PDB file of C-alpha atoms in Angstrom:
ATOM      1  CA  MET A   1       0.000   0.000   0.000  1.00 45.00           C
ATOM      2  CA  ARG A   2       2.803   2.363   0.936  1.00 44.00           C
ATOM      3  CA  ARG A   3       4.689   1.619  -2.311  1.00 47.00           C
ATOM      4  CA  ARG A   4       1.525   2.237  -4.295  1.00 47.00           C
ATOM      5  CA  LEU A   5       0.981   5.588  -2.548  1.00 42.00           C
ATOM      6  CA  ILE A   6       4.583   6.669  -3.243  1.00 41.00           C
ATOM      7  CA  ALA A   7       4.199   5.690  -6.892  1.00 43.00           C
ATOM      8  CA  ILE A   8       1.005   7.740  -7.208  1.00 39.00           C
ATOM      9  CA  LEU A   9       2.660  10.777  -5.568  1.00 38.00           C
ATOM     10  CA  LEU A  10       5.662  10.525  -7.899  1.00 39.00           C
ATOM     11  CA  LEU A  11       3.344  10.268 -10.910  1.00 38.00           C
ATOM     12  CA  VAL A  12       1.379  13.353  -9.840  1.00 36.00           C
ATOM     13  CA  ALA A  13       4.570  15.327  -9.134  1.00 39.00           C
ATOM     14  CA  GLY A  14       5.978  14.352 -12.513  1.00 40.00           C
ATOM     15  CA  THR A  15       2.774  15.415 -14.249  1.00 35.00           C
ATOM     16  CA  LEU A  16       2.773  18.808 -12.507  1.00 34.00           C
ATOM     17  CA  HIS A  17       6.435  19.327 -13.376  1.00 35.00           C
ATOM     18  CA  ALA A  18       5.742  18.490 -17.010  1.00 33.00           C
ATOM     19  CA  GLN A  19       2.859  20.969 -17.037  1.00 31.00           C
ATOM     20  CA  GLU A  20       5.150  23.696 -15.693  1.00 29.00           C
ATOM     21  CA  GLN A  21       7.781  22.997 -18.346  1.00 31.00           C
ATOM     22  CA  VAL A  22       5.475  23.034 -21.390  1.00 30.00           C
ATOM     23  CA  PRO A  23       5.630  26.483 -22.975  1.00 33.00           C
ATOM     24  CA  ASP A  24       2.282  27.951 -23.967  1.00 34.00           C
ATOM     25  CA  THR A  25       2.986  30.855 -26.256  1.00 36.00           C
ATOM     26  CA  ALA A  26      -0.698  31.588 -26.616  1.00 38.00           C
ATOM     27  CA  LYS A  27      -0.863  32.379 -22.907  1.00 35.00           C
ATOM     28  CA  THR A  28       2.273  34.513 -22.836  1.00 46.00           C
ATOM     29  CA  LYS A  29       1.373  36.657 -25.848  1.00 63.00           C
ATOM     30  CA  LYS A  30      -0.376  39.893 -25.038  1.00 74.00           C
ATOM     31  CA  GLN A  31      -3.794  40.155 -26.619  1.00 85.00           C
ATOM     32  CA  VAL A  32      -4.877  43.372 -28.302  1.00 94.00           C
ATOM     33  CA  ALA A  33      -8.299  44.394 -26.995  1.00 93.00           C
ATOM     34  CA  THR A  34     -10.463  45.781 -29.783  1.00 94.00           C
ATOM     35  CA  PRO A  35     -13.849  47.502 -29.596  1.00 93.00           C
ATOM     36  CA  SER A  36     -17.002  45.724 -30.704  1.00 94.00           C
ATOM     37  CA  GLY A  37     -17.239  45.495 -34.474  1.00 95.00           C
ATOM     38  CA  TYR A  38     -13.496  45.378 -35.152  1.00 97.00           C
ATOM     39  CA  THR A  39     -12.097  42.428 -37.078  1.00 97.00           C
ATOM     40  CA  ARG A  40      -8.494  41.230 -37.122  1.00 97.00           C
ATOM     41  CA  GLN A  41      -6.135  39.686 -39.647  1.00 98.00           C
ATOM     42  CA  ILE A  42      -3.252  38.191 -37.673  1.00 97.00           C
ATOM     43  CA  ASP A  43       0.085  37.457 -39.351  1.00 98.00           C
ATOM     44  CA  ALA A  44      -0.940  38.741 -42.785  1.00 98.00           C
ATOM     45  CA  VAL A  45       2.099  38.271 -45.045  1.00 98.00           C
ATOM     46  CA  TYR A  46       3.057  41.540 -46.742  1.00 98.00           C
ATOM     47  CA  THR A  47       6.356  40.449 -48.314  1.00 98.00           C
ATOM     48  CA  HIS A  48       8.599  37.450 -48.795  1.00 97.00           C
ATOM     49  CA  VAL A  49      12.394  37.896 -48.856  1.00 97.00           C
ATOM     50  CA  ASP A  50      14.544  34.777 -49.290  1.00 95.00           C
ATOM     51  CA  ASN A  51      13.242  32.440 -46.554  1.00 94.00           C
ATOM     52  CA  TRP A  52      11.679  35.198 -44.439  1.00 98.00           C
ATOM     53  CA  ASP A  53       8.010  36.207 -44.418  1.00 98.00           C
ATOM     54  CA  GLY A  54       7.162  39.749 -43.392  1.00 98.00           C
ATOM     55  CA  ARG A  55       3.998  39.696 -41.313  1.00 98.00           C
ATOM     56  CA  MET A  56       1.631  42.244 -39.856  1.00 98.00           C
ATOM     57  CA  ASP A  57      -1.463  42.194 -37.673  1.00 98.00           C
ATOM     58  CA  ILE A  58      -4.304  44.288 -39.101  1.00 98.00           C
ATOM     59  CA  TYR A  59      -7.202  45.550 -36.992  1.00 98.00           C
ATOM     60  CA  LEU A  60     -10.140  46.914 -38.960  1.00 98.00           C
ATOM     61  CA  PRO A  61     -13.246  48.776 -37.795  1.00 97.00           C
ATOM     62  CA  ALA A  62     -16.631  47.720 -39.125  1.00 95.00           C
ATOM     63  CA  LYS A  63     -17.005  48.809 -42.740  1.00 88.00           C
ATOM     64  CA  GLY A  64     -18.879  52.061 -43.128  1.00 86.00           C
ATOM     65  CA  SER A  65     -19.751  54.255 -46.068  1.00 84.00           C
ATOM     66  CA  LYS A  66     -16.281  55.857 -46.078  1.00 95.00           C
ATOM     67  CA  PRO A  67     -12.763  54.398 -45.964  1.00 97.00           C
ATOM     68  CA  THR A  68     -11.069  54.683 -42.577  1.00 98.00           C
ATOM     69  CA  PRO A  69      -7.797  56.307 -41.543  1.00 98.00           C
ATOM     70  CA  LEU A  70      -4.936  53.925 -40.789  1.00 98.00           C
ATOM     71  CA  VAL A  71      -2.010  53.985 -38.389  1.00 98.00           C
ATOM     72  CA  ILE A  72       0.993  51.788 -39.176  1.00 99.00           C
ATOM     73  CA  ASN A  73       2.754  50.858 -35.929  1.00 98.00           C
ATOM     74  CA  ILE A  74       6.414  49.788 -35.792  1.00 98.00           C
ATOM     75  CA  HIS A  75       8.071  48.272 -32.721  1.00 98.00           C
ATOM     76  CA  GLY A  76      11.495  49.342 -31.435  1.00 98.00           C
ATOM     77  CA  GLY A  77      14.464  47.375 -30.118  1.00 98.00           C
ATOM     78  CA  GLY A  78      17.617  48.749 -31.736  1.00 98.00           C
ATOM     79  CA  TRP A  79      16.862  46.786 -34.928  1.00 98.00           C
ATOM     80  CA  ASN A  80      18.084  43.697 -33.013  1.00 98.00           C
ATOM     81  CA  HIS A  81      15.148  42.633 -30.837  1.00 98.00           C
ATOM     82  CA  GLY A  82      11.468  43.228 -30.265  1.00 98.00           C
ATOM     83  CA  THR A  83       8.280  41.793 -31.761  1.00 98.00           C
ATOM     84  CA  LYS A  84       4.982  43.136 -32.973  1.00 98.00           C
ATOM     85  CA  GLU A  85       3.256  41.049 -30.307  1.00 97.00           C
ATOM     86  CA  GLU A  86       4.749  43.295 -27.629  1.00 96.00           C
ATOM     87  CA  GLN A  87       2.754  46.233 -28.999  1.00 96.00           C
ATOM     88  CA  THR A  88      -0.778  46.512 -27.640  1.00 94.00           C
ATOM     89  CA  GLY A  89      -1.430  50.182 -26.838  1.00 92.00           C
ATOM     90  CA  PHE A  90      -3.788  51.131 -29.656  1.00 97.00           C
ATOM     91  CA  SER A  91      -6.880  52.111 -27.675  1.00 96.00           C
ATOM     92  CA  ALA A  92      -6.672  55.827 -28.557  1.00 97.00           C
ATOM     93  CA  PHE A  93      -6.686  54.957 -32.257  1.00 98.00           C
ATOM     94  CA  PHE A  94      -9.477  52.424 -31.900  1.00 98.00           C
ATOM     95  CA  LYS A  95     -11.626  54.983 -30.081  1.00 97.00           C
ATOM     96  CA  ALA A  96     -11.085  57.398 -32.968  1.00 97.00           C
ATOM     97  CA  GLY A  97     -12.109  54.751 -35.522  1.00 97.00           C
ATOM     98  CA  TYR A  98      -8.682  54.089 -37.008  1.00 98.00           C
ATOM     99  CA  ALA A  99      -7.572  50.859 -38.586  1.00 98.00           C
ATOM    100  CA  VAL A 100      -4.216  49.663 -37.201  1.00 98.00           C
ATOM    101  CA  ALA A 101      -1.468  47.697 -38.941  1.00 98.00           C
ATOM    102  CA  ASN A 102       1.103  46.382 -36.462  1.00 98.00           C
ATOM    103  CA  VAL A 103       4.207  45.451 -38.452  1.00 98.00           C
ATOM    104  CA  GLU A 104       7.248  43.247 -37.938  1.00 98.00           C
ATOM    105  CA  TYR A 105      10.453  43.571 -39.944  1.00 98.00           C
ATOM    106  CA  ARG A 106      13.785  41.826 -40.410  1.00 98.00           C
ATOM    107  CA  LEU A 107      16.049  42.268 -37.418  1.00 98.00           C
ATOM    108  CA  VAL A 108      19.806  42.617 -37.780  1.00 98.00           C
ATOM    109  CA  GLN A 109      20.306  38.866 -37.255  1.00 98.00           C
ATOM    110  CA  VAL A 110      18.486  38.351 -40.561  1.00 98.00           C
ATOM    111  CA  ALA A 111      19.390  41.486 -42.508  1.00 98.00           C
ATOM    112  CA  LYS A 112      21.715  44.429 -41.941  1.00 98.00           C
ATOM    113  CA  ALA A 113      20.866  47.949 -43.034  1.00 98.00           C
ATOM    114  CA  PRO A 114      18.853  48.872 -45.021  1.00 98.00           C
ATOM    115  CA  GLY A 115      16.801  45.644 -44.629  1.00 98.00           C
ATOM    116  CA  ALA A 116      14.403  46.978 -42.003  1.00 98.00           C
ATOM    117  CA  ILE A 117      13.693  50.097 -44.080  1.00 98.00           C
ATOM    118  CA  GLU A 118      12.973  47.952 -47.143  1.00 98.00           C
ATOM    119  CA  ASP A 119      10.471  45.933 -45.110  1.00 98.00           C
ATOM    120  CA  ILE A 120       8.604  48.953 -43.780  1.00 98.00           C
ATOM    121  CA  ARG A 121       8.335  50.353 -47.275  1.00 98.00           C
ATOM    122  CA  CYS A 122       7.003  46.966 -48.448  1.00 98.00           C
ATOM    123  CA  ALA A 123       4.431  47.035 -45.645  1.00 98.00           C
ATOM    124  CA  MET A 124       3.301  50.487 -46.748  1.00 98.00           C
ATOM    125  CA  ILE A 125       3.062  49.365 -50.368  1.00 98.00           C
ATOM    126  CA  TYR A 126       1.075  46.261 -49.396  1.00 98.00           C
ATOM    127  CA  LEU A 127      -1.443  48.368 -47.483  1.00 98.00           C
ATOM    128  CA  ILE A 128      -1.791  50.869 -50.325  1.00 98.00           C
ATOM    129  CA  LYS A 129      -2.272  48.068 -52.872  1.00 97.00           C
ATOM    130  CA  ASN A 130      -4.937  46.451 -50.681  1.00 98.00           C
ATOM    131  CA  ALA A 131      -6.559  49.682 -49.506  1.00 98.00           C
ATOM    132  CA  LYS A 132      -9.852  49.014 -51.263  1.00 97.00           C
ATOM    133  CA  SER A 133     -10.405  45.553 -49.790  1.00 97.00           C
ATOM    134  CA  LEU A 134      -9.302  46.772 -46.348  1.00 98.00           C
ATOM    135  CA  ASN A 135     -11.452  49.922 -46.644  1.00 97.00           C
ATOM    136  CA  ILE A 136      -8.426  52.141 -45.880  1.00 97.00           C
ATOM    137  CA  ASP A 137      -8.229  55.794 -46.861  1.00 98.00           C
ATOM    138  CA  VAL A 138      -4.862  56.136 -48.630  1.00 98.00           C
ATOM    139  CA  ASN A 139      -4.953  59.885 -47.979  1.00 98.00           C
ATOM    140  CA  LYS A 140      -5.104  59.334 -44.225  1.00 98.00           C
ATOM    141  CA  ILE A 141      -2.230  56.995 -43.487  1.00 98.00           C
ATOM    142  CA  VAL A 142      -0.246  57.697 -40.307  1.00 99.00           C
ATOM    143  CA  ILE A 143       3.031  55.938 -39.534  1.00 99.00           C
ATOM    144  CA  SER A 144       4.225  55.624 -35.944  1.00 98.00           C
ATOM    145  CA  GLY A 145       6.996  54.069 -33.896  1.00 98.00           C
ATOM    146  CA  GLY A 146       9.289  54.381 -30.906  1.00 98.00           C
ATOM    147  CA  SER A 147      13.110  54.211 -30.754  1.00 98.00           C
ATOM    148  CA  SER A 148      14.294  52.203 -33.787  1.00 98.00           C
ATOM    149  CA  GLY A 149      10.597  51.957 -34.668  1.00 98.00           C
ATOM    150  CA  GLY A 150      10.526  55.757 -34.638  1.00 98.00           C
ATOM    151  CA  HIS A 151      13.522  55.753 -36.986  1.00 98.00           C
ATOM    152  CA  LEU A 152      11.713  53.386 -39.347  1.00 99.00           C
ATOM    153  CA  ALA A 153       8.486  55.388 -39.168  1.00 99.00           C
ATOM    154  CA  LEU A 154      10.427  58.517 -40.102  1.00 99.00           C
ATOM    155  CA  MET A 155      12.242  56.761 -42.934  1.00 99.00           C
ATOM    156  CA  GLY A 156       9.047  55.211 -44.291  1.00 98.00           C
ATOM    157  CA  GLY A 157       7.243  58.545 -44.302  1.00 98.00           C
ATOM    158  CA  LEU A 158      10.051  60.902 -45.303  1.00 98.00           C
ATOM    159  CA  LEU A 159      11.159  58.804 -48.282  1.00 98.00           C
ATOM    160  CA  ALA A 160       7.770  59.462 -49.892  1.00 97.00           C
ATOM    161  CA  ASN A 161       8.235  58.793 -53.640  1.00 97.00           C
ATOM    162  CA  ASP A 162      11.957  58.164 -53.360  1.00 97.00           C
ATOM    163  CA  HIS A 163      11.922  54.464 -54.285  1.00 97.00           C
ATOM    164  CA  ARG A 164      15.565  53.576 -53.594  1.00 97.00           C
ATOM    165  CA  PHE A 165      14.577  51.055 -50.898  1.00 98.00           C
ATOM    166  CA  ASP A 166      11.500  49.679 -52.691  1.00 97.00           C
ATOM    167  CA  THR A 167      13.240  47.091 -54.878  1.00 94.00           C
ATOM    168  CA  ASN A 168      11.620  44.135 -53.063  1.00 96.00           C
ATOM    169  CA  CYS A 169       8.117  45.528 -53.600  1.00 96.00           C
ATOM    170  CA  PRO A 170       7.837  47.542 -56.808  1.00 90.00           C
ATOM    171  CA  GLY A 171       4.569  48.604 -58.389  1.00 88.00           C
ATOM    172  CA  VAL A 172       3.305  51.615 -56.431  1.00 93.00           C
ATOM    173  CA  GLU A 173       4.521  54.996 -57.599  1.00 93.00           C
ATOM    174  CA  ASN A 174       2.625  57.296 -55.247  1.00 95.00           C
ATOM    175  CA  ILE A 175       3.591  56.526 -51.648  1.00 96.00           C
ATOM    176  CA  LYS A 176       2.723  59.125 -49.067  1.00 94.00           C
ATOM    177  CA  VAL A 177       1.665  59.386 -45.460  1.00 98.00           C
ATOM    178  CA  ALA A 178      -0.509  62.078 -43.937  1.00 98.00           C
ATOM    179  CA  ALA A 179       1.480  62.297 -40.688  1.00 99.00           C
ATOM    180  CA  ILE A 180       4.374  60.761 -38.770  1.00 99.00           C
ATOM    181  CA  ILE A 181       4.474  60.014 -35.030  1.00 99.00           C
ATOM    182  CA  ASP A 182       8.084  59.836 -33.855  1.00 99.00           C
ATOM    183  CA  LYS A 183       8.661  58.712 -30.280  1.00 98.00           C
ATOM    184  CA  TYR A 184      12.329  59.148 -29.304  1.00 98.00           C
ATOM    185  CA  GLY A 185      13.459  57.751 -32.646  1.00 98.00           C
ATOM    186  CA  ILE A 186      16.987  57.641 -34.022  1.00 98.00           C
ATOM    187  CA  THR A 187      17.283  60.445 -36.558  1.00 98.00           C
ATOM    188  CA  ASP A 188      21.034  60.326 -37.294  1.00 98.00           C
ATOM    189  CA  VAL A 189      22.447  56.798 -37.392  1.00 98.00           C
ATOM    190  CA  TRP A 190      26.073  57.896 -37.699  1.00 98.00           C
ATOM    191  CA  ASP A 191      25.768  60.183 -34.679  1.00 98.00           C
ATOM    192  CA  TRP A 192      24.113  57.396 -32.679  1.00 98.00           C
ATOM    193  CA  GLY A 193      27.025  55.089 -33.430  1.00 98.00           C
ATOM    194  CA  TYR A 194      29.892  57.525 -33.050  1.00 98.00           C
ATOM    195  CA  GLY A 195      28.556  60.509 -31.090  1.00 97.00           C
ATOM    196  CA  VAL A 196      27.841  60.871 -27.380  1.00 96.00           C
ATOM    197  CA  ILE A 197      26.124  57.480 -26.991  1.00 96.00           C
ATOM    198  CA  LYS A 198      28.393  55.337 -29.225  1.00 97.00           C
ATOM    199  CA  SER A 199      25.680  52.763 -29.743  1.00 98.00           C
ATOM    200  CA  LYS A 200      26.841  49.265 -30.653  1.00 98.00           C
ATOM    201  CA  SER A 201      23.362  48.658 -32.083  1.00 98.00           C
ATOM    202  CA  ALA A 202      23.934  51.322 -34.724  1.00 98.00           C
ATOM    203  CA  ILE A 203      27.350  49.966 -35.711  1.00 98.00           C
ATOM    204  CA  ASN A 204      26.026  46.390 -35.787  1.00 98.00           C
ATOM    205  CA  TRP A 205      23.057  47.363 -37.952  1.00 98.00           C
ATOM    206  CA  LEU A 206      25.283  49.220 -40.431  1.00 98.00           C
ATOM    207  CA  GLY A 207      27.266  45.994 -40.852  1.00 98.00           C
ATOM    208  CA  THR A 208      29.869  46.229 -43.618  1.00 98.00           C
ATOM    209  CA  HIS A 209      28.988  49.933 -43.901  1.00 98.00           C
ATOM    210  CA  ALA A 210      29.901  50.620 -40.267  1.00 98.00           C
ATOM    211  CA  THR A 211      32.664  53.049 -41.235  1.00 97.00           C
ATOM    212  CA  ASP A 212      30.855  54.523 -44.249  1.00 98.00           C
ATOM    213  CA  LYS A 213      29.432  57.873 -43.148  1.00 98.00           C
ATOM    214  CA  ASP A 214      27.837  58.526 -46.526  1.00 98.00           C
ATOM    215  CA  PHE A 215      25.903  55.254 -46.341  1.00 98.00           C
ATOM    216  CA  ALA A 216      24.841  55.983 -42.752  1.00 98.00           C
ATOM    217  CA  ASN A 217      23.469  59.269 -44.021  1.00 98.00           C
ATOM    218  CA  THR A 218      21.277  57.440 -46.574  1.00 98.00           C
ATOM    219  CA  VAL A 219      19.563  55.506 -43.748  1.00 98.00           C
ATOM    220  CA  SER A 220      19.152  58.563 -41.479  1.00 99.00           C
ATOM    221  CA  PRO A 221      15.789  60.362 -41.438  1.00 98.00           C
ATOM    222  CA  ILE A 222      17.294  63.802 -40.881  1.00 98.00           C
ATOM    223  CA  ALA A 223      18.788  63.624 -44.392  1.00 98.00           C
ATOM    224  CA  TYR A 224      15.337  63.423 -46.004  1.00 98.00           C
ATOM    225  CA  VAL A 225      13.557  66.450 -44.527  1.00 98.00           C
ATOM    226  CA  LYS A 226      12.185  68.779 -47.198  1.00 98.00           C
ATOM    227  CA  LYS A 227       9.381  71.284 -47.633  1.00 98.00           C
ATOM    228  CA  SER A 228       6.934  68.595 -48.774  1.00 98.00           C
ATOM    229  CA  SER A 229       7.612  66.285 -45.785  1.00 98.00           C
ATOM    230  CA  PRO A 230       4.553  65.042 -43.870  1.00 98.00           C
ATOM    231  CA  PRO A 231       3.460  66.776 -40.652  1.00 98.00           C
ATOM    232  CA  THR A 232       5.406  65.193 -37.812  1.00 99.00           C
ATOM    233  CA  ILE A 233       4.914  65.083 -34.054  1.00 99.00           C
ATOM    234  CA  ILE A 234       8.032  64.279 -32.002  1.00 99.00           C
ATOM    235  CA  ILE A 235       8.095  63.022 -28.405  1.00 98.00           C
ATOM    236  CA  HIS A 236      11.306  62.563 -26.444  1.00 98.00           C
ATOM    237  CA  GLY A 237      12.364  62.407 -22.792  1.00 98.00           C
ATOM    238  CA  ASN A 238      15.037  64.997 -22.064  1.00 98.00           C
ATOM    239  CA  ALA A 239      16.864  62.568 -19.759  1.00 98.00           C
ATOM    240  CA  ASP A 240      17.095  59.786 -22.369  1.00 98.00           C
ATOM    241  CA  THR A 241      20.451  57.987 -22.142  1.00 97.00           C
ATOM    242  CA  THR A 242      19.722  55.538 -24.981  1.00 98.00           C
ATOM    243  CA  VAL A 243      18.926  57.834 -27.904  1.00 98.00           C
ATOM    244  CA  PRO A 244      20.208  61.409 -27.557  1.00 98.00           C
ATOM    245  CA  TYR A 245      17.463  63.948 -26.871  1.00 98.00           C
ATOM    246  CA  GLN A 246      19.438  66.376 -29.045  1.00 98.00           C
ATOM    247  CA  GLN A 247      18.668  64.241 -32.109  1.00 98.00           C
ATOM    248  CA  SER A 248      14.978  65.084 -31.756  1.00 98.00           C
ATOM    249  CA  VAL A 249      15.815  68.738 -31.112  1.00 98.00           C
ATOM    250  CA  ASN A 250      17.830  68.813 -34.344  1.00 98.00           C
ATOM    251  CA  LEU A 251      15.099  67.053 -36.337  1.00 98.00           C
ATOM    252  CA  HIS A 252      12.438  69.425 -35.060  1.00 98.00           C
ATOM    253  CA  GLN A 253      14.548  72.427 -36.024  1.00 98.00           C
ATOM    254  CA  LYS A 254      15.126  71.012 -39.498  1.00 98.00           C
ATOM    255  CA  PHE A 255      11.371  70.616 -39.965  1.00 98.00           C
ATOM    256  CA  LEU A 256      10.855  74.211 -38.856  1.00 98.00           C
ATOM    257  CA  ASP A 257      13.553  75.450 -41.213  1.00 98.00           C
ATOM    258  CA  ALA A 258      11.898  73.571 -44.093  1.00 98.00           C
ATOM    259  CA  GLY A 259       8.458  74.984 -43.270  1.00 98.00           C
ATOM    260  CA  VAL A 260       6.963  71.607 -42.306  1.00 98.00           C
ATOM    261  CA  LYS A 261       4.158  71.463 -39.736  1.00 98.00           C
ATOM    262  CA  THR A 262       5.665  69.894 -36.644  1.00 98.00           C
ATOM    263  CA  GLU A 263       5.192  69.666 -32.901  1.00 98.00           C
ATOM    264  CA  PHE A 264       7.858  68.731 -30.376  1.00 98.00           C
ATOM    265  CA  ILE A 265       6.838  67.471 -26.941  1.00 98.00           C
ATOM    266  CA  PRO A 266       9.772  67.161 -24.526  1.00 98.00           C
ATOM    267  CA  VAL A 267       9.071  64.916 -21.539  1.00 98.00           C
ATOM    268  CA  GLU A 268      10.720  66.579 -18.561  1.00 97.00           C
ATOM    269  CA  GLY A 269      12.940  64.069 -16.752  1.00 97.00           C
ATOM    270  CA  GLY A 270      11.742  61.325 -19.098  1.00 98.00           C
ATOM    271  CA  GLY A 271      14.019  58.501 -20.149  1.00 98.00           C
ATOM    272  CA  HIS A 272      13.820  56.229 -23.167  1.00 98.00           C
ATOM    273  CA  GLY A 273      10.057  55.757 -23.136  1.00 96.00           C
ATOM    274  CA  LYS A 274       8.573  53.939 -20.136  1.00 92.00           C
ATOM    275  CA  PHE A 275       6.672  57.077 -19.167  1.00 97.00           C
ATOM    276  CA  THR A 276       4.061  57.015 -16.410  1.00 96.00           C
ATOM    277  CA  PRO A 277       0.488  55.970 -17.278  1.00 95.00           C
ATOM    278  CA  ASP A 278      -0.690  59.546 -16.696  1.00 97.00           C
ATOM    279  CA  LYS A 279       1.986  60.912 -19.008  1.00 97.00           C
ATOM    280  CA  ASN A 280       1.135  58.331 -21.670  1.00 97.00           C
ATOM    281  CA  ARG A 281      -2.529  59.359 -21.551  1.00 96.00           C
ATOM    282  CA  GLU A 282      -1.465  62.988 -21.878  1.00 98.00           C
ATOM    283  CA  LEU A 283       0.752  62.144 -24.845  1.00 98.00           C
ATOM    284  CA  ASP A 284      -2.000  60.089 -26.515  1.00 98.00           C
ATOM    285  CA  ALA A 285      -4.336  63.087 -26.241  1.00 98.00           C
ATOM    286  CA  ALA A 286      -1.673  65.365 -27.732  1.00 98.00           C
ATOM    287  CA  ILE A 287      -1.120  62.961 -30.631  1.00 98.00           C
ATOM    288  CA  MET A 288      -4.824  62.726 -31.442  1.00 98.00           C
ATOM    289  CA  LYS A 289      -5.118  66.526 -31.255  1.00 98.00           C
ATOM    290  CA  PHE A 290      -2.193  66.902 -33.666  1.00 98.00           C
ATOM    291  CA  LEU A 291      -3.701  64.401 -36.112  1.00 98.00           C
ATOM    292  CA  LYS A 292      -7.012  66.232 -36.013  1.00 98.00           C
ATOM    293  CA  GLU A 293      -5.238  69.527 -36.695  1.00 98.00           C
ATOM    294  CA  VAL A 294      -3.675  68.099 -39.874  1.00 98.00           C
ATOM    295  CA  GLY A 295      -7.024  66.855 -41.124  1.00 97.00           C
ATOM    296  CA  ILE A 296      -6.991  63.184 -40.198  1.00 96.00           C
TER     297      ILE A 296
END
């Protein structure tokens, strides 16, 4: 009887241990809460490069009589980590009736610069090509991101009809966004790698071009500012030790000099994102106000 009891206890313990060791990715992934009526297309493939599929999650409001505005969201992570599944804070856009496309891109382990830029441009092209079926208003596309995602949002929007990075996804001549949301993004890749911060992420992403300043300039948003650039709102903590606050100051000034509508919101004492919930709500309100001001 005692041996039988011990055997049962060992079996139960082994079962519990096995249950603890089995990974359940479905449970660990954050779920995006959408309002009633929204539909979702998870892991829609927007491009295929070699053995890599570029995927995005698309959240669409119920179809109405008019196409809806769209925000393209891009995660950060120094081009070397991060996933679209980590991004869930879209409630302000949902409340305003926006569609949301949450995009992943090739990290540096798969492709060095300008791979990530090529992917974001492909994502934009995919959404423009499929605008009718998705009921998206191509004149009201917003592109947004934080950190390296901010860099990619800026590059995607500021390139406009400069197609140098569109070779993987040709076929759309008119590529434009109505506004850019830049949250503490890298605006000067060379400066990030060799300036005050000396970021290894920048040098790693540049790869064989790590000592080529001219190439670094071609993948830096600040090099593409012109009079016709989209309205851009910039948010940056003035105590950021990851991406220099001065980069956003310089970008904002360049927009002003070019006559582009822009707003710069410094976060006093703020670091590299991770602002308080109250501050995030305040920033969300400021973003929506800015988008309304530019007609979105």
